[in-house]
């Protein structure tokens, strides 16, 4: 059994065990006429605060704490547990007050963004590794510019050598937008790239209008198209892998602030312990 | 930067940076290839941190703005109130304790475990005297109920989680307070049921827990026949015998006598007139009874000769009086210590034969006789004020309606010189002993009383009811009757026997001041009609004194005769004060089921630790009561089959119902009413469980049980006090920490 599988089984088992314990405790508290929402709320807040500490842990690698990788695993499974406790906290019903609805909405955003981040962090890296050369994210704009310049140079060369504007026209009509554009981050999620394949097909279809010289240049241009495609995929993937945290982390702090206020208001008005 | 040399600008770029450029500086000296200034691009991580701060600031700022605005309450409101509270609670402080000002106080209040919110609930909702206690009952009551109901659950049907919840629930349910919010949670919408509670939650505090009504709920114990009926009514004998004998008067069915009371919980008994009078009214009025009236006042029999022989003078005393003391007189004499002591000494002594009595007993007999005479004197002279003073507040006004004229006449007849004798007695002067009569032949001997009084007792001379007119006699000490101011009857002696040819209802014609001493002439040949016997004369109820009787009787007017009711109630109250004294004896005699009026043929007495009461009415539902169980007969009527009420209330033909009303069963001793066997078999739990299943009629706890069981609980307070009352001015009952 692979270490990955063993690790997953351990963590899933532990999460399930905690979930069952929490569920039984919740049911018992309700039957005992205890304010279960207070206890699940406090537990929820504690877990959220613990989850939020992961960001600080990453910034303090020198501290002799659990490895960040392990911490990440705990973060993920604790997040699942947190969602389950949230459902228990709201008694599986939509909250009805404006403040509570807002809080629930923020929690859902954080949770769903977390689920999304988990998904893309498992899906994109292998695809990135398979797609081609790994690139530094900060260098990608320079690479994009370089690719664009190279292609433009080739096109000019073709026009100069062959005195034909076929490639030039083709570049202007089909390729310039492709080589200058920066794809949206969500494009990394696309499994099939019809646009790129269509572009390649167009480029291949152009061969019948080209002479040998131009064909050679067209072949080089196709290579650059492929390079640009990989570049775009890398760019989109890495951006997505970074940008999802722009939702997850800020909303987490909003969630913490709103949660603290909600807890104080609830305990002030609950009328019993 | 380019350098100027002899009016020419030259490039100064170092070799390391590429050396001099071909273009060279521009004519104005600026670089043809300027290196743009460094413009660091913020990393994504840095941008993210900015967004984090921005999000936190926006959130905190938005919260501050909203919490400080007028929208705070509406925005913080976690949900709509139920319809019942939506209009009565207009602001948060109507139901929630005031939020303290200041951060430190706020934090402290957040984590404090004491809450006063329940007091705000109680401003509108009256929940009895102990509203925050479990079920609104005292600790002692709860402990008693727990002890009575708790039983070991051998099957242990309660789920493990339910048993676990018990360990987390209120530890000291008997003594700790429960906040209203423990069970009633608001802000869940307009139509939310505030009273909704799961069966598991009901059982959290209970020592006996179970899985469901059918599985594990304690069996019903003698339900609903918890105690002896207040009115003795043997259904078995009536249904199997009496109704068969009197078919024309028998009721058609159960609902001929029973009607659903308020709320349908009890099937109350209809009035006597509606349910019992057809058969029992004639009996109450005396049908079939030898003596139809109850003896109120009598001159008891006493061996005056023996007393006289022992030099104990008791003054006038009717020689032929042989009755026993009436219960009414026993009650009255019991109030006098000397009389009570004398009667105590005379227990078991035959007062008609004191020849073998001890000297102490003889003295006691003398005191007893004087006590009787004194009692008669006071009643005659002082009337109702005397009775009131003797009985304090124990007897109701109808019991004081004693016939003045009849008593006066009786006293004149029995002891004409009573007033004088008592006046002397109180001064310590006793009347002289009667002279020993000379021995006479039996044929000529007459039965005479003692002293001069015997000469006046013309009515009592042998069997001669028509004797010579009585002459006024001078008694030692003067004649109080001659022109006395207290003479409420004629100055002449009481009517002579010649004028009294029938029973004397009142002792004579009191309205006629001048009673002729000679009878009116009777025309020869026409017999004078005689009045019917006195007892018959008052067939509709009233006072009477039969011929040759030294007793004044009262015949009941019918069911619920006010006079008898008042005296029987008084006897019960007085008996409480002296359970083993004469009051007890009086009550025993009065409560004889066969005594006139037949009150105690059906009505029962009941003793608590403090007082004995007579159950004049059948069980009356307590309008303010809120028992633990709820039941509405009317909703179940559609379920009865051909058997009618006996579908659930099965007659037990072998029931020993009457046995539990006898003295052997405890009578009216405290607690005797709880020892009981009904005419009907107790209702079993399984009978109810036939319908009360989860998918049929439901088996939730709150279908049949009520939590707030304190009297008067559940009523709303006066609305006017709600919005004007302020917490700070009222003593609060703070609720201790939950679970401590």
XYZ file of N, CA, C and O in Angstrom, chain B residues 17-77:
244
model
N 28.264 46.920 -19.001
C 26.872 47.118 -19.393
C 26.714 47.155 -20.906
O 25.656 47.514 -21.395
N 27.745 46.882 -21.615
C 27.624 46.831 -23.067
C 28.469 47.828 -23.821
O 28.505 47.844 -25.049
N 29.134 48.643 -23.066
C 30.018 49.624 -23.716
C 29.223 50.751 -24.348
O 28.003 50.861 -24.184
N 29.945 51.569 -25.111
C 29.299 52.721 -25.722
C 28.322 52.245 -26.757
O 28.615 51.373 -27.561
N 27.142 52.875 -26.771
C 26.126 52.472 -27.744
C 26.388 53.157 -29.061
O 27.010 54.204 -29.135
N 25.885 52.586 -30.107
C 26.133 53.133 -31.439
C 25.431 54.457 -31.625
O 25.933 55.382 -32.230
N 24.192 54.569 -31.089
C 23.432 55.796 -31.333
C 24.044 56.988 -30.620
O 24.003 58.112 -31.106
N 24.557 56.733 -29.457
C 25.151 57.851 -28.732
C 24.087 58.722 -28.114
O 22.889 58.548 -28.340
N 24.530 59.693 -27.288
C 23.566 60.583 -26.640
C 22.838 61.454 -27.650
O 23.348 61.741 -28.732
N 21.711 61.941 -27.272
C 20.925 62.828 -28.109
C 21.542 64.228 -28.087
O 22.328 64.540 -27.190
N 21.224 65.078 -29.025
C 21.851 66.404 -29.069
C 21.697 67.187 -27.771
O 22.535 67.989 -27.419
N 20.582 66.916 -27.037
C 20.426 67.686 -25.814
C 21.160 67.059 -24.633
O 21.037 67.522 -23.503
N 21.852 65.960 -24.904
C 22.651 65.339 -23.864
C 21.924 64.198 -23.162
O 22.488 63.572 -22.266
N 20.685 63.930 -23.520
C 19.974 62.826 -22.834
C 20.351 61.509 -23.490
O 20.713 61.473 -24.658
N 20.228 60.457 -22.727
C 20.632 59.136 -23.190
C 19.632 58.624 -24.206
O 18.429 58.772 -24.034
N 20.204 58.053 -25.330
C 19.325 57.506 -26.362
C 18.702 56.185 -25.925
O 17.689 55.758 -26.466
N 19.358 55.529 -24.962
C 18.804 54.267 -24.463
C 18.643 54.347 -22.941
O 19.402 53.747 -22.182
N 17.684 55.135 -22.484
C 17.611 55.311 -21.024
C 17.153 53.999 -20.348
O 16.343 53.256 -20.888
N 17.753 53.786 -19.209
C 17.325 52.600 -18.436
C 16.152 53.030 -17.562
O 16.276 53.934 -16.745
N 15.044 52.443 -17.796
C 13.878 52.887 -17.008
C 14.118 52.646 -15.520
O 14.799 51.693 -15.142
N 13.567 53.517 -14.683
C 13.774 53.325 -13.240
C 13.126 51.993 -12.792
O 12.169 51.512 -13.383
N 13.739 51.475 -11.753
C 13.239 50.200 -11.236
C 11.829 50.380 -10.691
O 11.582 51.252 -9.873
N 10.955 49.592 -11.194
C 9.577 49.634 -10.705
C 9.198 48.237 -10.208
O 8.760 47.397 -11.001
N 9.441 48.039 -8.944
C 9.135 46.683 -8.431
C 7.635 46.402 -8.539
O 6.804 47.256 -8.250
N 7.375 45.231 -8.996
C 5.982 44.787 -9.115
C 5.633 44.003 -7.848
O 6.364 43.106 -7.450
N 4.536 44.399 -7.281
C 4.102 43.734 -6.053
C 3.810 42.270 -6.348
O 3.112 41.946 -7.297
N 4.339 41.400 -5.492
C 4.075 39.972 -5.706
C 2.640 39.659 -5.338
O 1.956 40.426 -4.655
N 2.231 38.523 -5.815
C 0.866 38.093 -5.518
C 0.661 37.908 -4.019
O -0.401 38.209 -3.484
N 1.672 37.416 -3.363
C 1.541 37.230 -1.923
C 1.313 38.559 -1.225
O 0.520 38.682 -0.295
N 2.037 39.548 -1.672
C 1.896 40.872 -1.085
C 0.519 41.438 -1.381
O -0.141 42.017 -0.523
N 0.095 41.248 -2.639
C -1.240 41.722 -2.998
C -2.291 41.028 -2.150
O -3.268 41.634 -1.712
N -2.050 39.770 -1.945
C -3.010 38.998 -1.146
C -3.083 39.550 0.268
O -4.158 39.664 0.855
N -1.956 39.860 0.817
C -1.948 40.425 2.176
C -2.725 41.725 2.209
O -3.451 42.019 3.170
N -2.592 42.511 1.161
C -3.359 43.758 1.096
C -4.839 43.473 1.093
O -5.621 44.134 1.772
N -5.210 42.508 0.281
C -6.623 42.158 0.219
C -7.119 41.644 1.567
O -8.268 41.879 1.951
N -6.270 40.939 2.270
C -6.662 40.435 3.590
C -6.951 41.599 4.518
O -7.988 41.638 5.201
N -6.055 42.569 4.541
C -6.268 43.737 5.394
C -7.512 44.487 4.970
O -8.298 44.970 5.801
N -7.654 44.581 3.669
C -8.822 45.296 3.155
C -10.106 44.605 3.593
O -11.068 45.247 4.032
N -10.118 43.283 3.459
C -11.311 42.525 3.842
C -11.587 42.691 5.333
O -12.737 42.897 5.754
N -10.533 42.617 6.138
C -10.714 42.750 7.583
C -11.230 44.138 7.925
O -12.140 44.297 8.746
N -10.667 45.144 7.281
C -11.087 46.506 7.570
C -12.520 46.749 7.126
O -13.309 47.381 7.838
N -12.839 46.267 5.939
C -14.214 46.442 5.456
C -15.184 45.736 6.397
O -16.248 46.271 6.754
N -14.828 44.529 6.812
C -15.716 43.777 7.710
C -15.869 44.497 9.039
O -16.993 44.723 9.512
N -14.738 44.883 9.624
C -14.803 45.547 10.925
C -15.517 46.884 10.806
O -16.347 47.241 11.648
N -15.190 47.614 9.750
C -15.829 48.908 9.565
C -17.320 48.790 9.336
O -18.123 49.525 9.927
N -17.673 47.816 8.503
C -19.097 47.597 8.265
C -19.828 47.215 9.531
O -20.939 47.680 9.797
N -19.187 46.393 10.349
C -19.801 46.005 11.614
C -19.979 47.201 12.525
O -21.035 47.383 13.143
N -18.955 48.024 12.597
C -19.054 49.208 13.467
C -20.174 50.122 13.015
O -20.939 50.659 13.828
N -20.253 50.301 11.701
C -21.298 51.191 11.185
C -22.676 50.610 11.489
O -23.567 51.301 11.988
N -22.841 49.324 11.229
C -24.166 48.721 11.427
C -24.523 48.634 12.897
O -25.663 48.880 13.287
N -23.547 48.274 13.725
C -23.845 48.139 15.151
C -24.116 49.481 15.807
O -24.758 49.570 16.840
N -23.581 50.538 15.189
C -23.819 51.855 15.768
C -25.022 52.551 15.188
O -25.401 53.614 15.643
N -25.628 51.946 14.218
C -26.755 52.602 13.563
C -28.073 52.118 14.140
O -28.118 51.232 14.996
N -29.138 52.693 13.634
C -30.457 52.280 14.098
C -30.864 50.931 13.529
O -31.863 50.358 13.955
N -30.101 50.485 12.564
C -30.405 49.193 11.960
C -29.847 48.032 12.776
O -30.007 46.869 12.401
N -29.204 48.363 13.895
C -28.504 47.313 14.633
C -29.429 46.167 15.008
O -29.143 44.994 14.763
N -30.543 46.523 15.647
C -31.426 45.476 16.146
C -31.986 44.622 15.026
O -32.033 43.397 15.116
N -32.421 45.287 13.958
C -33.000 44.510 12.867
C -31.934 43.673 12.180
O -32.216 42.576 11.700
N -30.722 44.157 12.186
C -29.672 43.395 11.512
C -29.182 42.240 12.381
O -28.837 41.174 11.873
N -29.139 42.450 13.677
C -28.688 41.387 14.574
C -29.781 40.369 14.866
O -29.499 39.286 15.373
N -31.007 40.733 14.556
C -32.112 39.833 14.838
C -31.880 38.492 14.137
O -31.786 38.448 12.914
